[in-house]
PDB file of C-alpha atoms in Angstrom:
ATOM      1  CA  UNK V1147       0.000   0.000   0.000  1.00 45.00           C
ATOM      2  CA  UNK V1148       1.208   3.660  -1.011  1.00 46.00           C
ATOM      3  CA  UNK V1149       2.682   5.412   2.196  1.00 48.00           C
ATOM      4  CA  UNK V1150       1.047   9.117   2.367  1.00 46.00           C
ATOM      5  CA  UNK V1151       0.653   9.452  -1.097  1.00 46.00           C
ATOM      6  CA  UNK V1152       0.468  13.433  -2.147  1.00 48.00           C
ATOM      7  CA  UNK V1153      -3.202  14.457  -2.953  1.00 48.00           C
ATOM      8  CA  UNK V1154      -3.943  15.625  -6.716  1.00 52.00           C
ATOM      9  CA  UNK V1155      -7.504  15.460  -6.489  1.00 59.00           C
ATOM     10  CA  UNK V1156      -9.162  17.104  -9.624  1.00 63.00           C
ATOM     11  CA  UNK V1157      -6.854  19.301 -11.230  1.00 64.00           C
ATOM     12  CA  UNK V1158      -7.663  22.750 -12.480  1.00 64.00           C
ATOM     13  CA  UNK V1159      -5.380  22.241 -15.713  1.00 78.00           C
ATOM     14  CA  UNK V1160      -4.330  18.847 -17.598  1.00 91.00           C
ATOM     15  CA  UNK V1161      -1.991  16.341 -15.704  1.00 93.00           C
ATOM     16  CA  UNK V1162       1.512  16.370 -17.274  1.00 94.00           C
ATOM     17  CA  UNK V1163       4.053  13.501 -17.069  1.00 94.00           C
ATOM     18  CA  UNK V1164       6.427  15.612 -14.869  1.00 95.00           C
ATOM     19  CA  UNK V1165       3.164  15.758 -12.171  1.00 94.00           C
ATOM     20  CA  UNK V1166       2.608  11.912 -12.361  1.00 95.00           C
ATOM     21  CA  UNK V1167       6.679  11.633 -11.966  1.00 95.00           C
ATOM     22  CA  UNK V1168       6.324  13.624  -9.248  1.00 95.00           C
ATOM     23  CA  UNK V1169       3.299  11.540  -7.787  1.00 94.00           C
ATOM     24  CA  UNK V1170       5.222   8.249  -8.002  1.00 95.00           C
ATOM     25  CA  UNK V1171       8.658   9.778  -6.065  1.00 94.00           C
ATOM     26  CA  UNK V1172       5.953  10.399  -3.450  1.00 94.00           C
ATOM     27  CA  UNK V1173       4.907   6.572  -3.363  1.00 93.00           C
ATOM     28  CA  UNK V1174       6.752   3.303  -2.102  1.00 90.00           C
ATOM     29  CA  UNK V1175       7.638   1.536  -5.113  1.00 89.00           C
ATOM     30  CA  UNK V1176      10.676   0.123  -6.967  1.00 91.00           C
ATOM     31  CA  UNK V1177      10.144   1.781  -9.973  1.00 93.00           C
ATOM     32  CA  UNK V1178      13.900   4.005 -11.164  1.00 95.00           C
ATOM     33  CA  UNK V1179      12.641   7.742 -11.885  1.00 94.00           C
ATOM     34  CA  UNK V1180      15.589   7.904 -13.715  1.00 95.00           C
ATOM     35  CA  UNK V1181      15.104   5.111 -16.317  1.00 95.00           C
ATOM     36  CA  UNK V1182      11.514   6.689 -16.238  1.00 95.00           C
ATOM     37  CA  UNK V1183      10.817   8.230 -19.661  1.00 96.00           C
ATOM     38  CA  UNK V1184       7.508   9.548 -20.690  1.00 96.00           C
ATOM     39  CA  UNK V1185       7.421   6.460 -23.584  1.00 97.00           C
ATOM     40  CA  UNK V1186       9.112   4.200 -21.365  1.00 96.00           C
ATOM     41  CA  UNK V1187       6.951   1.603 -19.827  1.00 96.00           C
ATOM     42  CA  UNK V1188       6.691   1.404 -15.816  1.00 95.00           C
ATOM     43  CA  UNK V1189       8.380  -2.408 -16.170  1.00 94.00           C
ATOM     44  CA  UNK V1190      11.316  -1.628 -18.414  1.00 96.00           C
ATOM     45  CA  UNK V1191      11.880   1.116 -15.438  1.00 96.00           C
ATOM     46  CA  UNK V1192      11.973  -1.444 -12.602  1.00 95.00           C
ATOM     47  CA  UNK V1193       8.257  -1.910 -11.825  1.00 94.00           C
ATOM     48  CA  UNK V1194       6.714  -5.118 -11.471  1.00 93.00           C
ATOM     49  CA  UNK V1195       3.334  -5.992 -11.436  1.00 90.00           C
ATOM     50  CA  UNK V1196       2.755  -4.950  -7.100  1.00 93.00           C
ATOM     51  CA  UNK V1197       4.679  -1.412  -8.090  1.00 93.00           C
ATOM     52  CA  UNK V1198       2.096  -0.980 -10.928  1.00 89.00           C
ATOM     53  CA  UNK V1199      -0.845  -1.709  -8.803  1.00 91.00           C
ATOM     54  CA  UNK V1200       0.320   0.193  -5.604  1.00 94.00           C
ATOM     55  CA  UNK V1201       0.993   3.157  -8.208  1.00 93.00           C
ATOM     56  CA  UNK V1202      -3.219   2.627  -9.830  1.00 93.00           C
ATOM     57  CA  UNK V1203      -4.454   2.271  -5.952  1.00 95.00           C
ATOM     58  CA  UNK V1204      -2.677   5.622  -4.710  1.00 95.00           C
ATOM     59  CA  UNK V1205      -3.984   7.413  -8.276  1.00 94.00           C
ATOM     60  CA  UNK V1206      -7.375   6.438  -7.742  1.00 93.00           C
ATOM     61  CA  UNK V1207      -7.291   7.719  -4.086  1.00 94.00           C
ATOM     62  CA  UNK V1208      -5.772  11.080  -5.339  1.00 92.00           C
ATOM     63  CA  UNK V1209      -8.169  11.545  -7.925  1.00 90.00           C
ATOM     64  CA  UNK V1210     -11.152   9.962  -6.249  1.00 91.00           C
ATOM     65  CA  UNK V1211     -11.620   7.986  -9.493  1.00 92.00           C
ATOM     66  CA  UNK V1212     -11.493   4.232 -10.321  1.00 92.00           C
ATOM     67  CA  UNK V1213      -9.590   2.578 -13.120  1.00 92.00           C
ATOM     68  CA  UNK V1214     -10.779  -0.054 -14.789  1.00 90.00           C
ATOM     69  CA  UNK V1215      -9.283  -3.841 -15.151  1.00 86.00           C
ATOM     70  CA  UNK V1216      -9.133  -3.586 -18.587  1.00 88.00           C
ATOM     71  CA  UNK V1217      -8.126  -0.064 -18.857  1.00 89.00           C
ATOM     72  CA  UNK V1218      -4.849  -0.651 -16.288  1.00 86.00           C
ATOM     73  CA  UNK V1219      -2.729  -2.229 -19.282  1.00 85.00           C
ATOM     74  CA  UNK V1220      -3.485   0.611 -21.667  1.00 87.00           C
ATOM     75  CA  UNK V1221      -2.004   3.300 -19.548  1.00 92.00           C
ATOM     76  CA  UNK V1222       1.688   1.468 -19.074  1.00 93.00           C
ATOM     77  CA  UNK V1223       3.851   4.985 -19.758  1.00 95.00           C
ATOM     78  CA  UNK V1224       3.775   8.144 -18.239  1.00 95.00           C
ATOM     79  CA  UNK V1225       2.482   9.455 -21.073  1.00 96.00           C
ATOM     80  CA  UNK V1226      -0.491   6.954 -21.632  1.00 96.00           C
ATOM     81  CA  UNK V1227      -1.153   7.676 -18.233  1.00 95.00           C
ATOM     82  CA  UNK V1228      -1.258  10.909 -18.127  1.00 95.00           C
ATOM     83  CA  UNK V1229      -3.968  10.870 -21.744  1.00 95.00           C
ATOM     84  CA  UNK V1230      -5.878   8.299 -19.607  1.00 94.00           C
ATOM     85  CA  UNK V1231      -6.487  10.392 -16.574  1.00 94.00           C
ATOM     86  CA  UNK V1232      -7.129  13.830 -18.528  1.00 94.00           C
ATOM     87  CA  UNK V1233      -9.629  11.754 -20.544  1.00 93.00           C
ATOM     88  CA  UNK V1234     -11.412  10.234 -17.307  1.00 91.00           C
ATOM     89  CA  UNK V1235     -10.888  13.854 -15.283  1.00 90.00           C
ATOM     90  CA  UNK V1236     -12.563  16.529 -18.780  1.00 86.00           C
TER      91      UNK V1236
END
């Protein structure tokens, strides 16, 4: 489970990779900010599969949102991420 995970709530402007990079050097996970790009995908930068889930659990309690099953696989970058919440936050 995230540790005190910093609050984003509902943004005023669009989330940007460099917030979400942010956001995850605020959580307990494995995953190496610096092999972080905003193409790369969170395994190829360290995280396995309890990172990735302890990094959609502490998102969904920022945002007060819930990410679907089969919408967790499509958001694998910073940058897919980051489309996937500004899509699920307009």
């Amino acid at each position: 489970m995230p540790q005190s995970s910093p609050s984003l709530h509902r943004p005023a402007s669009p989330v940007s990779s460099a917030q979400l990079r942010e956001f995850i050097a605020g959580i307990d996970t494995l995953i190496d900010l610096k092999k972080l790009k905003d193409d790369t995908p969170f395994r190829d930068a360290g995280a396995d599969s309890l990172d990735f889930f302890t990094l959609v659990i502490a998102i969904q309690e920022a945002y007060g949102i819930t990410i679907a099953d089969n919408d967790i696989g499509k958001a694998n970058t910073l940058e897919k991420l980051a489309n996937y919440l500004n899509e699920r936050l307009a």
